[in-house]
Amino acid sequence: MTSILFQNARLIDPEKNSETLGSLAVKDGRIAGAMGMDDAIVVDCGGKCLAPGIVDIGVKVSEPGERHKESFRSAGQAAAAGGVTTIVTRPDTLPAIDTPEALEFVRRRANEAAPVNVVPMAALTRGREGREMAEIGFLLDAGAVAFTDCDNVIDNTKVFSRCLTYAASLGALVIAHPQDPVLSHGAAATSGKFAALKGLPSVSPMAERMGLDRDIAIVEMTGARYHADQITTARALRRLERAKGADLDITAGVSIHHLTLNELDVGDYRTFFKVKPPLRSEDDRLAVVEAVATGLIDTVSSMHTPQDEESKRLPFEEAASGAIGLETMLPALMRLVHADHMDLPTLWRSISFNPAKRLGLSSGRLQPGAPADLVLFDPDAPFVLDRFKLKSKSKNTPFDEARMQGVVLGTWVAGSEVYRRD
Amino acid sequence: MLFRDAALAYTARMSFRARHLLGIEHLAPDEITTVLDLAETYADLNRSDAKHSDALSGLTQINMFFEASTRTQASFELAGKRLGADVMNMQMSASSLKKGETLIDTALTLNAMHPDLLVVRHPSSGAVSLLAQKVNCAVLNAGDGRHEHPTQALLDALTIRRAKGRLHRLTIAICGDIAHSRVARSNIHLLGKMENRVRLVGPPTLMPARASEWGVEVSSNMNEGLKDADVVMMLRLQKERMDGAFIPSEREYFHRYGLDGEKLNFAKPDAIVMHPGPMNRGVEIDGTIADDINRSVIQDQVEMGVAVRMAAMDLLARNLRAERNAAPVAV
């Protein structure tokens, strides 16, 4: 394999929490320590940022079942263009990924079609129905990195606690969606002045804290490794802080949308802003941004959820939830850096180092020996987003026509270039 | 010369600039006054022998009701016919929706028939404005989910103005099931814009979250909420929109929140009583109050409904014609 020498780069190292001007050597698909490789291809980074590639937990690829919305090829290309070098796929496909055979299919398709690393998650219960446990052991052997029923909350606490007990014995990571399922049933917005004036069915932000409270109790009872997919309210953050202080094996994530948008963005019933959980108040958004900066929230993901035009061109309450985000993740998050909420190494901790570490992957770092999964980007370059230029098959982004900053110049996976900006 | 033409056209539109009537939220106070002033003339016409004008002559009006309605649909139909429009009623729940057609497809299909006025009621909030984006005629919202019901608020305003002689500096208590009511939302917008003091009264389970932030006073006690009110507006308990456990029982609701003579005594002696209908007698309103010709203006509301809808459609049709005349003619 060839060697590459990245020169004149602003190196963003989330592990050391540092930002330095220098060079980085890559040999045999891994980051190399020693310099002075005569035969290396030299990449002049022109003073732009070079960082570990993004590890995105919770990407929906829609394959199997809804390939017209997104395939491994299109998702992989979108990821490469967005600086995402590892996509951690959700099992909420049709059918759900709840057997080793289905997981095998995902891995095979991903290897054939996607230019980036694809790491699959599996369902925690059969069909994500919350009744019978999936074959956690077999699925773990087949390569599942985590177990989740996605946004289906297992409301039967007996089933949920047994799943966690069993997962704990295998050391498997469980990812849950903290939300009281009954209180949030049918809700399309967060309750408050805006939702009430627009006449939308809404849920109190308290439903998230209630869901998290329950989950924390069961984690305390079972000793399971637990990750909350999205914490989006200030109330729940206080509970998360306490649980982490109590030495439970708990981590939490949040989506780019809850970090950069609020409930008012829905405006005149714009369904591309309908996500799950619904967008929150500005106070909650700021609290969650702060929690990412302090590290209370460990991971940030795109929660990439492709939906076709048909499922979005409906009255708001009937429209499908979710937004795509693989390609918009980096520029969206640059808003937080440009607004001085956090610096680049802190941000990269939450999108690269922490998610990789939580899933037991060796990527997300710049240390010698780590996989050479890298992204080169200009954090300041401005552009106006055109959703029809995105590589995803579905175009449901809330950032259409938004003015953004942050452009990916090139992406490498295991030392191979998978994307370069024209 | 050009300026003179434009000025004349503006006068003809009498400062009503909207292309659609989707809600009160985006109307300006002078636009509201324009509708009400024109509606007064139609109220007179409706009381005369020859109840006919040709304001909408040659135009096609389609009433699309995705939700059952008797009075609103009849009112819109009569309003259109009295202005000379060709009116067609479509009961949408019975037709294409059952065949799986989407709202947008239904709208496009109708649009191809070149209607000029589309009157739409739909059970989902925001559905009418979604539809309005896809058609090139004037759309009137006849109620969308729990969002808005603009012609109801306009007819309520006209009724109040005629009974009280003014539409400002009044204390108006809106009582009952606020949470599920589009009538309440449109009225809150309208009465607020016209500078009235609005109170919302109802059980906390039927009060929207943080309603106090809407610039209104909120109370869960009828006697307190009705104190010195000029207008008492009762809302229908929307049993069909409830999915359980909002109130303990209808009889307890009537006892605490139903309008009877005792509670009405807390309002001003000349306070008027309103209800958008259909009424649940003995649930939100005592039958004798509803029938009291000295207090109740419920029948006037129905009468003003036709006049207000005539005015609204007339104004929208004028804007539509002006827009079509201004647009270059397609060859």
Short mmCIF file of C-alpha atoms in Angstrom, two decimals, chain A residues 90 124 128 147-155 160 174-181 184 207-208 210-212 214-215 226-232 258 275-278 280 303:
data_model
loop_
_atom_site.label_atom_id
_atom_site.label_comp_id
_atom_site.label_asym_id
_atom_site.label_seq_id
_atom_site.Cartn_x
_atom_site.Cartn_y
_atom_site.Cartn_z
CA ARG A 90 -29.94 1.55 12.59
CA LEU A 124 -32.96 -5.48 20.84
CA ARG A 128 -38.59 -4.09 17.34
CA PHE A 147 -28.62 -3.18 20.24
CA THR A 148 -31.52 -0.82 19.83
CA ASP A 149 -35.21 -0.73 18.99
CA CYS A 150 -34.62 2.82 17.74
CA ASP A 151 -37.58 5.10 18.43
CA ASN A 152 -39.83 2.23 19.50
CA VAL A 153 -39.79 2.49 23.28
CA ILE A 154 -40.12 -0.89 25.00
CA ASP A 155 -43.00 0.02 27.29
CA PHE A 160 -36.83 -4.23 28.90
CA VAL A 174 -27.94 -1.08 24.52
CA ILE A 175 -29.10 2.14 22.90
CA ALA A 176 -32.54 3.39 23.93
CA HIS A 177 -34.86 6.27 23.08
CA PRO A 178 -35.77 7.85 26.42
CA GLN A 179 -39.37 8.91 26.15
CA ASP A 180 -42.57 8.10 27.99
CA PRO A 181 -44.40 6.22 25.25
CA SER A 184 -45.72 11.17 23.74
CA ALA A 207 -41.86 12.90 28.77
CA GLU A 208 -38.15 12.66 27.97
CA MET A 210 -39.73 10.38 32.58
CA GLY A 211 -38.36 7.96 30.01
CA LEU A 212 -34.79 8.57 31.11
CA ARG A 214 -37.17 4.79 34.08
CA ASP A 215 -34.19 3.69 32.03
CA TYR A 226 -26.55 1.99 28.22
CA HIS A 227 -26.56 4.85 25.74
CA ALA A 228 -29.48 7.28 25.35
CA ASP A 229 -29.82 8.05 21.63
CA GLN A 230 -30.97 11.64 22.05
CA ILE A 231 -31.19 13.86 25.12
CA THR A 232 -32.80 17.10 24.04
CA HIS A 258 -31.67 19.55 18.19
CA VAL A 275 -38.18 15.00 13.76
CA LYS A 276 -38.40 12.61 16.68
CA PRO A 277 -38.30 13.76 19.44
CA PRO A 278 -39.79 17.05 18.22
CA ARG A 280 -37.45 21.91 21.47
CA MET A 303 -29.79 10.80 13.03
#
